[in-house]
Amino acid sequence: HVQLVESGGGSVQAGGSLRLSCTASGIVATDMAWYRQAPGNECELVSSVSRDGTTFYADSVKGRFTISQDNAKNMVFLQMSSLRPEDSAWYYCAADRVRWSTFEPVGNGQCYSPFRSWGQGTQVTVS
């Protein structure tokens, strides 16, 4: 079965940087993404990368976050710079994109997403 494991979260001061990592097993050559959810906020697609390398960034993170992947290791990364308090959230790695979106159970909430496989999340706190 598909397993996604995130790492790299933590606490940082505003203006600082963090690098999130996600290792996927049980699946290869898949579109991957990072979502985030903060208490009281809707789940948000932060960034995604397709198998052909096409990337997407939410407007709120453009110019500050960079997504990359290591296909040989089945990993995806999210380099986050110039962090702001509003970036504080649980960050979730997602994989296995299909054509339509549904409400997926993620963490203690849900995400409306076309991705079907999710990690347990890693918490980012920016103060």
Tab-separated table of C-alpha atoms in Angstrom:
chain	number	residue	atom	x	y	z
A	1	HIS	CA	0.000	0.000	0.000
A	2	VAL	CA	1.032	3.621	-0.415
A	3	GLN	CA	2.834	5.252	2.474
A	4	LEU	CA	3.950	8.868	2.675
A	5	VAL	CA	6.186	10.048	5.494
A	6	GLU	CA	6.881	13.734	6.073
A	7	SER	CA	9.709	15.269	8.037
A	8	GLY	CA	11.370	18.628	8.524
A	9	GLY	CA	8.737	20.592	10.354
A	10	GLY	CA	9.467	22.580	13.466
A	11	SER	CA	9.456	26.011	15.021
A	12	VAL	CA	11.175	28.958	13.427
A	13	GLN	CA	11.141	32.707	13.723
A	14	ALA	CA	9.565	34.852	11.068
A	15	GLY	CA	11.917	35.297	8.148
A	16	GLY	CA	13.505	31.920	8.717
A	17	SER	CA	13.563	28.810	6.556
A	18	LEU	CA	12.574	25.177	6.782
A	19	ARG	CA	12.819	22.288	4.382
A	20	LEU	CA	10.108	19.677	4.396
A	21	SER	CA	10.719	16.207	3.014
A	22	CYS	CA	8.324	13.487	1.998
A	23	THR	CA	9.287	9.925	1.214
A	24	ALA	CA	6.827	7.822	-0.739
A	25	SER	CA	6.695	4.051	-0.810
A	26	GLY	CA	4.341	1.742	-2.599
A	27	ILE	CA	3.925	4.143	-5.476
A	28	VAL	CA	6.134	5.455	-8.259
A	29	ALA	CA	6.043	8.143	-10.903
A	30	THR	CA	3.186	10.084	-9.379
A	31	ASP	CA	2.192	13.699	-9.175
A	32	MET	CA	2.871	14.949	-5.652
A	33	ALA	CA	1.847	17.927	-3.614
A	34	TRP	CA	2.038	19.727	-0.307
A	35	TYR	CA	-1.099	20.898	1.448
A	36	ARG	CA	-1.451	22.710	4.720
A	37	GLN	CA	-4.157	23.186	7.268
A	38	ALA	CA	-4.202	25.543	10.213
A	39	PRO	CA	-6.822	25.439	12.980
A	40	GLY	CA	-9.964	27.177	11.809
A	41	ASN	CA	-8.739	27.396	8.234
A	42	GLU	CA	-9.606	25.384	5.187
A	43	CYS	CA	-7.110	22.931	3.793
A	44	GLU	CA	-4.955	24.720	1.224
A	45	LEU	CA	-2.931	23.403	-1.691
A	46	VAL	CA	0.484	24.953	-1.186
A	47	SER	CA	2.411	23.492	-4.086
A	48	SER	CA	2.413	20.554	-6.454
A	49	VAL	CA	4.739	18.955	-8.950
A	50	SER	CA	3.705	16.753	-11.841
A	51	ARG	CA	5.585	13.833	-13.286
A	52	ASP	CA	6.715	16.036	-16.152
A	53	GLY	CA	8.102	18.585	-13.716
A	54	THR	CA	5.325	21.133	-13.993
A	55	THR	CA	4.933	22.996	-10.731
A	56	PHE	CA	2.154	24.951	-9.101
A	57	TYR	CA	2.336	27.379	-6.198
A	58	ALA	CA	-0.383	29.063	-4.229
A	59	ASP	CA	-0.220	32.834	-4.579
A	60	SER	CA	0.500	33.130	-0.872
A	61	VAL	CA	3.806	31.253	-1.200
A	62	LYS	CA	5.041	32.225	-4.668
A	63	GLY	CA	8.597	33.453	-4.545
A	64	ARG	CA	9.133	32.043	-1.064
A	65	PHE	CA	8.579	28.305	-1.395
A	66	THR	CA	10.162	25.897	-3.849
A	67	ILE	CA	9.005	22.371	-4.542
A	68	SER	CA	11.398	19.773	-5.905
A	69	GLN	CA	11.543	16.049	-6.305
A	70	ASP	CA	14.009	13.226	-6.412
A	71	ASN	CA	12.348	10.595	-8.561
A	72	ALA	CA	15.105	8.075	-7.958
A	73	LYS	CA	14.423	8.195	-4.227
A	74	ASN	CA	10.678	8.782	-4.574
A	75	MET	CA	10.908	11.934	-2.535
A	76	VAL	CA	9.464	15.409	-2.748
A	77	PHE	CA	10.724	18.456	-0.905
A	78	LEU	CA	9.350	21.838	-0.001
A	79	GLN	CA	11.930	24.515	0.664
A	80	MET	CA	10.252	27.292	2.612
A	81	SER	CA	11.951	30.649	3.013
A	82	SER	CA	10.942	34.036	4.360
A	83	LEU	CA	8.462	32.278	6.577
A	84	ARG	CA	5.603	34.242	8.061
A	85	PRO	CA	3.395	33.536	11.064
A	86	GLU	CA	0.502	32.879	8.681
A	87	ASP	CA	2.503	29.951	7.262
A	88	SER	CA	2.035	28.132	10.563
A	89	ALA	CA	0.046	24.970	9.937
A	90	TRP	CA	0.210	21.233	9.629
A	91	TYR	CA	1.767	20.400	6.277
A	92	TYR	CA	0.728	17.245	4.474
A	93	CYS	CA	2.361	15.428	1.609
A	94	ALA	CA	-0.033	14.045	-0.982
A	95	ALA	CA	0.370	11.721	-3.956
A	96	ASP	CA	-1.583	9.781	-6.537
A	97	ARG	CA	-3.615	12.438	-8.271
A	98	VAL	CA	-6.786	11.400	-10.075
A	99	ARG	CA	-9.070	13.398	-12.334
A	100	TRP	CA	-11.650	14.536	-9.806
A	101	SER	CA	-11.584	15.999	-6.321
A	102	THR	CA	-13.290	14.631	-3.266
A	103	PHE	CA	-13.148	15.382	0.423
A	104	GLU	CA	-10.237	13.376	1.735
A	105	PRO	CA	-9.731	12.749	5.467
A	106	VAL	CA	-6.473	14.439	6.368
A	107	GLY	CA	-5.179	14.748	9.900
A	108	ASN	CA	-8.040	15.910	12.084
A	109	GLY	CA	-9.851	17.493	9.177
A	110	GLN	CA	-10.365	17.046	5.486
A	111	CYS	CA	-9.064	18.373	2.209
A	112	TYR	CA	-10.975	18.778	-1.020
A	113	SER	CA	-8.409	17.354	-3.344
A	114	PRO	CA	-7.722	15.150	-6.364
A	115	PHE	CA	-4.940	13.403	-4.431
A	116	ARG	CA	-5.738	10.069	-2.879
A	117	SER	CA	-2.729	9.222	-0.711
A	118	TRP	CA	-1.691	11.312	2.284
A	119	GLY	CA	0.973	11.441	4.936
A	120	GLN	CA	0.442	12.013	8.640
A	121	GLY	CA	1.671	15.589	8.447
A	122	THR	CA	4.425	17.673	9.950
A	123	GLN	CA	3.819	20.790	11.981
A	124	VAL	CA	5.326	24.148	11.115
A	125	THR	CA	5.184	26.977	13.624
A	126	VAL	CA	6.407	30.449	12.729
A	127	SER	CA	6.579	33.042	15.469
